[in-house]
Structure formats: structure tokens, C-alpha cells
XYZ file of N, CA and C in Angstrom:
321
model
N 6.936 36.803 7.013
C 7.054 35.587 6.265
C 5.699 34.884 6.216
N 5.377 34.339 5.068
C 4.095 33.681 4.873
C 4.112 32.295 5.527
N 2.991 31.888 6.089
C 2.916 30.605 6.764
C 3.046 29.454 5.792
N 2.636 29.642 4.536
C 2.770 28.576 3.543
C 4.230 28.294 3.233
N 5.018 29.349 3.211
C 6.450 29.189 2.982
C 7.086 28.400 4.122
N 6.736 28.734 5.354
C 7.286 28.029 6.501
C 6.831 26.571 6.536
N 5.593 26.325 6.157
C 5.088 24.956 6.116
C 5.828 24.138 5.060
N 6.055 24.721 3.905
C 6.809 24.037 2.860
C 8.255 23.791 3.251
N 8.830 24.749 3.943
C 10.201 24.590 4.425
C 10.298 23.468 5.456
N 9.352 23.422 6.376
C 9.340 22.356 7.382
C 9.136 20.990 6.729
N 8.277 20.939 5.737
C 8.058 19.680 5.034
C 9.316 19.237 4.303
N 10.008 20.179 3.707
C 11.256 19.849 3.026
C 12.308 19.308 3.984
N 12.362 19.855 5.175
C 13.318 19.367 6.175
C 12.960 17.943 6.598
N 11.683 17.693 6.853
C 11.248 16.356 7.270
C 11.514 15.338 6.163
N 11.168 15.676 4.922
C 11.410 14.755 3.810
C 12.903 14.543 3.592
N 13.708 15.581 3.797
C 15.150 15.435 3.662
C 15.740 14.502 4.707
N 15.253 14.605 5.935
C 15.730 13.712 6.995
C 15.306 12.278 6.711
N 14.058 12.096 6.264
C 13.593 10.746 5.927
C 14.401 10.163 4.773
N 14.660 10.962 3.755
C 15.436 10.503 2.609
C 16.848 10.115 3.042
N 17.449 10.918 3.893
C 18.802 10.624 4.379
C 18.831 9.331 5.193
N 17.838 9.117 6.034
C 17.773 7.886 6.819
C 17.579 6.675 5.921
N 16.758 6.811 4.878
C 16.551 5.707 3.951
C 17.816 5.360 3.185
N 18.534 6.376 2.710
C 19.787 6.142 1.990
C 20.822 5.513 2.910
N 20.906 5.996 4.147
C 21.869 5.440 5.098
C 21.564 3.972 5.409
N 20.295 3.609 5.472
C 19.919 2.222 5.752
C 20.194 1.327 4.554
N 19.936 1.823 3.350
C 20.154 1.007 2.153
C 21.648 0.834 1.887
N 22.395 1.910 1.970
C 23.817 1.859 1.618
C 24.694 1.280 2.722
N 24.450 1.664 3.962
C 25.357 1.267 5.024
C 24.759 0.403 6.116
N 23.457 0.170 6.068
C 22.813 -0.628 7.106
C 22.566 0.125 8.398
N 22.644 1.466 8.369
C 22.412 2.265 9.575
C 20.927 2.516 9.743
N 20.438 2.289 10.947
C 19.033 2.531 11.280
C 19.014 3.445 12.505
N 18.098 4.421 12.561
C 18.023 5.287 13.746
C 17.817 4.477 15.026
N 18.299 4.992 16.121
C 18.253 4.245 17.379
C 16.832 3.943 17.837
N 15.875 4.718 17.395
C 14.476 4.483 17.791
C 13.982 3.143 17.258
N 14.375 2.773 16.049
C 13.898 1.547 15.419
C 14.938 0.434 15.400
N 16.095 0.668 15.911
C 17.199 -0.287 15.772
C 16.907 -1.633 16.406
N 16.225 -1.678 17.521
C 15.966 -2.945 18.195
C 14.993 -3.840 17.458
N 14.082 -3.260 16.703
C 13.051 -4.050 16.032
C 13.434 -4.471 14.629
N 14.297 -3.716 13.955
C 14.576 -3.955 12.545
C 15.563 -5.106 12.400
N 15.159 -6.112 11.614
C 16.009 -7.264 11.338
C 16.707 -7.083 9.993
N 15.950 -6.679 8.976
C 16.513 -6.481 7.638
C 16.603 -4.976 7.371
N 17.787 -4.452 7.534
C 17.982 -3.004 7.496
C 17.836 -2.420 6.095
N 18.300 -3.103 5.087
C 18.187 -2.569 3.724
C 16.725 -2.506 3.271
N 15.962 -3.522 3.611
C 14.537 -3.507 3.276
C 13.826 -2.372 4.010
N 14.213 -2.125 5.254
C 13.634 -1.010 6.006
C 13.953 0.307 5.316
N 15.187 0.471 4.847
C 15.585 1.685 4.139
C 14.821 1.863 2.837
N 14.580 0.777 2.121
C 13.791 0.870 0.893
C 12.363 1.292 1.203
N 11.809 0.790 2.290
C 10.470 1.200 2.698
C 10.411 2.676 3.044
N 11.448 3.175 3.716
C 11.495 4.600 4.051
C 11.591 5.444 2.788
N 12.385 4.996 1.816
C 12.500 5.756 0.565
C 11.188 5.775 -0.211
N 10.490 4.647 -0.252
C 9.180 4.610 -0.928
C 8.188 5.514 -0.200
N 8.205 5.476 1.123
C 7.309 6.325 1.907
C 7.612 7.802 1.686
N 8.889 8.154 1.633
C 9.279 9.548 1.407
C 8.816 10.037 0.046
N 9.049 9.228 -0.982
C 8.630 9.622 -2.332
C 7.114 9.745 -2.428
N 6.397 8.850 -1.762
C 4.934 8.903 -1.844
C 4.357 10.074 -1.055
N 5.053 10.530 -0.021
C 4.601 11.727 0.688
C 4.857 12.988 -0.136
N 5.943 13.002 -0.893
C 6.299 14.186 -1.673
C 5.507 14.286 -2.981
N 5.098 13.152 -3.542
C 4.459 13.150 -4.867
C 3.216 14.029 -4.967
N 2.222 13.895 -4.090
C 1.037 14.745 -4.237
C 1.331 16.235 -4.056
N 2.264 16.554 -3.179
C 2.573 17.964 -2.934
C 3.309 18.589 -4.115
N 4.187 17.842 -4.724
C 4.871 18.337 -5.917
C 3.880 18.472 -7.066
N 2.985 17.489 -7.199
C 1.973 17.564 -8.251
C 1.048 18.759 -8.042
N 0.699 19.051 -6.808
C -0.157 20.209 -6.532
C 0.566 21.507 -6.877
N 1.849 21.572 -6.548
C 2.606 22.793 -6.832
C 2.798 23.000 -8.334
N 3.018 21.924 -9.071
C 3.297 22.060 -10.505
C 2.041 22.078 -11.370
N 1.034 21.285 -11.009
C -0.130 21.112 -11.878
C -1.383 21.806 -11.370
N -1.434 22.112 -10.093
C -2.657 22.663 -9.530
C -3.653 21.544 -9.273
N -4.800 21.905 -8.739
C -5.809 20.881 -8.459
C -6.495 20.481 -9.753
N -6.794 19.206 -9.843
C -7.428 18.674 -11.033
C -7.280 17.169 -11.077
N -7.505 16.612 -12.258
C -7.483 15.160 -12.411
C -6.082 14.593 -12.195
N -5.046 15.287 -12.674
C -3.684 14.775 -12.492
C -3.257 14.828 -11.033
N -3.694 15.834 -10.315
C -3.399 15.897 -8.891
C -4.100 14.759 -8.150
N -5.323 14.455 -8.541
C -6.057 13.348 -7.935
C -5.345 12.030 -8.196
N -4.863 11.821 -9.419
C -4.129 10.599 -9.749
C -2.820 10.523 -8.949
N -2.135 11.645 -8.797
C -0.904 11.664 -8.002
C -1.200 11.376 -6.538
N -2.328 11.849 -6.047
C -2.709 11.570 -4.663
C -3.013 10.084 -4.459
N -3.682 9.479 -5.423
C -3.944 8.042 -5.335
C -2.642 7.246 -5.391
N -1.742 7.632 -6.277
C -0.440 6.955 -6.359
C 0.350 7.162 -5.072
N 0.265 8.350 -4.488
C 0.939 8.607 -3.223
C 0.373 7.767 -2.086
N -0.925 7.606 -2.049
C -1.541 6.761 -1.031
C -1.134 5.311 -1.163
N -1.086 4.833 -2.400
C -0.631 3.471 -2.642
C 0.830 3.306 -2.231
N 1.638 4.313 -2.526
C 3.040 4.260 -2.133
C 3.223 4.283 -0.633
N 2.373 5.025 0.072
C 2.462 5.060 1.531
C 2.178 3.680 2.124
N 1.146 3.036 1.612
C 0.827 1.697 2.099
C 1.971 0.740 1.791
N 2.518 0.817 0.580
C 3.626 -0.051 0.197
C 4.855 0.189 1.071
N 5.186 1.445 1.328
C 6.335 1.758 2.172
C 6.178 1.236 3.588
N 4.997 1.390 4.160
C 4.753 0.914 5.513
C 4.806 -0.612 5.566
N 4.286 -1.283 4.528
C 4.355 -2.744 4.486
C 5.811 -3.200 4.404
N 6.620 -2.541 3.584
C 8.036 -2.892 3.499
C 8.741 -2.692 4.836
N 8.437 -1.595 5.501
C 9.054 -1.338 6.801
C 8.620 -2.376 7.831
N 7.366 -2.801 7.759
C 6.892 -3.835 8.681
C 7.558 -5.170 8.381
N 7.688 -5.506 7.099
C 8.339 -6.764 6.723
C 9.799 -6.787 7.159
N 10.414 -5.626 7.262
C 11.809 -5.559 7.691
C 11.968 -5.894 9.170
N 10.895 -5.871 9.924
C 10.980 -6.224 11.334
C 10.783 -7.713 11.556
N 10.426 -8.453 10.527
C 10.189 -9.895 10.638
C 11.405 -10.654 10.131
N 11.790 -11.698 10.824
C 12.898 -12.543 10.396
C 12.353 -13.567 9.410
N 12.840 -13.549 8.193
C 12.273 -14.433 7.165
C 12.612 -15.894 7.402
N 13.620 -16.201 8.198
C 13.970 -17.596 8.461
C 12.979 -18.254 9.408
N 12.328 -17.485 10.237
C 11.384 -18.054 11.191
C 10.007 -18.276 10.596
N 9.694 -17.629 9.521
C 8.380 -17.769 8.918
C 7.356 -16.895 9.617
N 6.087 -17.055 9.267
C 5.045 -16.216 9.875
C 4.843 -16.581 11.348
N 4.424 -15.616 12.090
C 4.149 -15.839 13.521
C 2.899 -16.684 13.662
N 2.967 -17.705 14.502
C 1.823 -18.568 14.727
C 1.522 -18.618 16.213
N 0.278 -18.886 16.527
C -0.122 -18.988 17.928
C 0.328 -20.340 18.465
N 0.980 -20.327 19.600
C 1.458 -21.574 20.193
C 0.419 -22.103 21.181
N 0.171 -23.387 21.076
C -0.777 -24.024 22.000
C -0.060 -24.326 23.307
N -0.720 -24.063 24.422
C -0.079 -24.349 25.704
C -0.595 -25.612 26.298
């Protein structure tokens, strides 16, 4: 078996698990136990996971379909932007919007 095939298969499994976790968080409010204590807004966390999953898959799909070139470069830039957006959404899901931004308290 070729190593590229195994690498693609492993990537598909990881993206599938991420996609499933994102759908479960958006639809049912389920969050994996690793992040459950920190996440306040579960649906927003799930949306961030879905954006992150799509942005990780975009450059690889573009490379497989289009090959290297200008369109692959554009897909890579869009994927990078999506990764940042997904991580920001996931971070915002850990903050309680009723409390406002964290401020330093004077002692």
C-alpha cells in the first residue's frame, strides 16, 4: 500500500471526526469531554469546528482536483483565513458574553 493513500485515509478519518463533533455541537449541544469544562456557548464552538474542518480540507481538495498553481494558492490562502476564523470562533465560545471582556482587577 502506498504511503500517500494511507496519509489521505488518515486525514479523512480526522476530518470526519471533526465534522461529526461540529455537527453534534451545533445540533445537540454536545461537546467532547476534553473541552466541556471550558466551553460556554456550545453551538458557537461547533460552528468554529465546522469552519476549521472545511478550511483544513479546502487546500487538499484543491490540490487533488486542480494540481499546484494559482488556484491552489488561492485555496490555500482561503484555507488559512478559515483556520484563523474557526479558531477565533472556538475561542469566543469559551467566553461568557454576559460578563464582557476580561479586565485586570486592581488589588
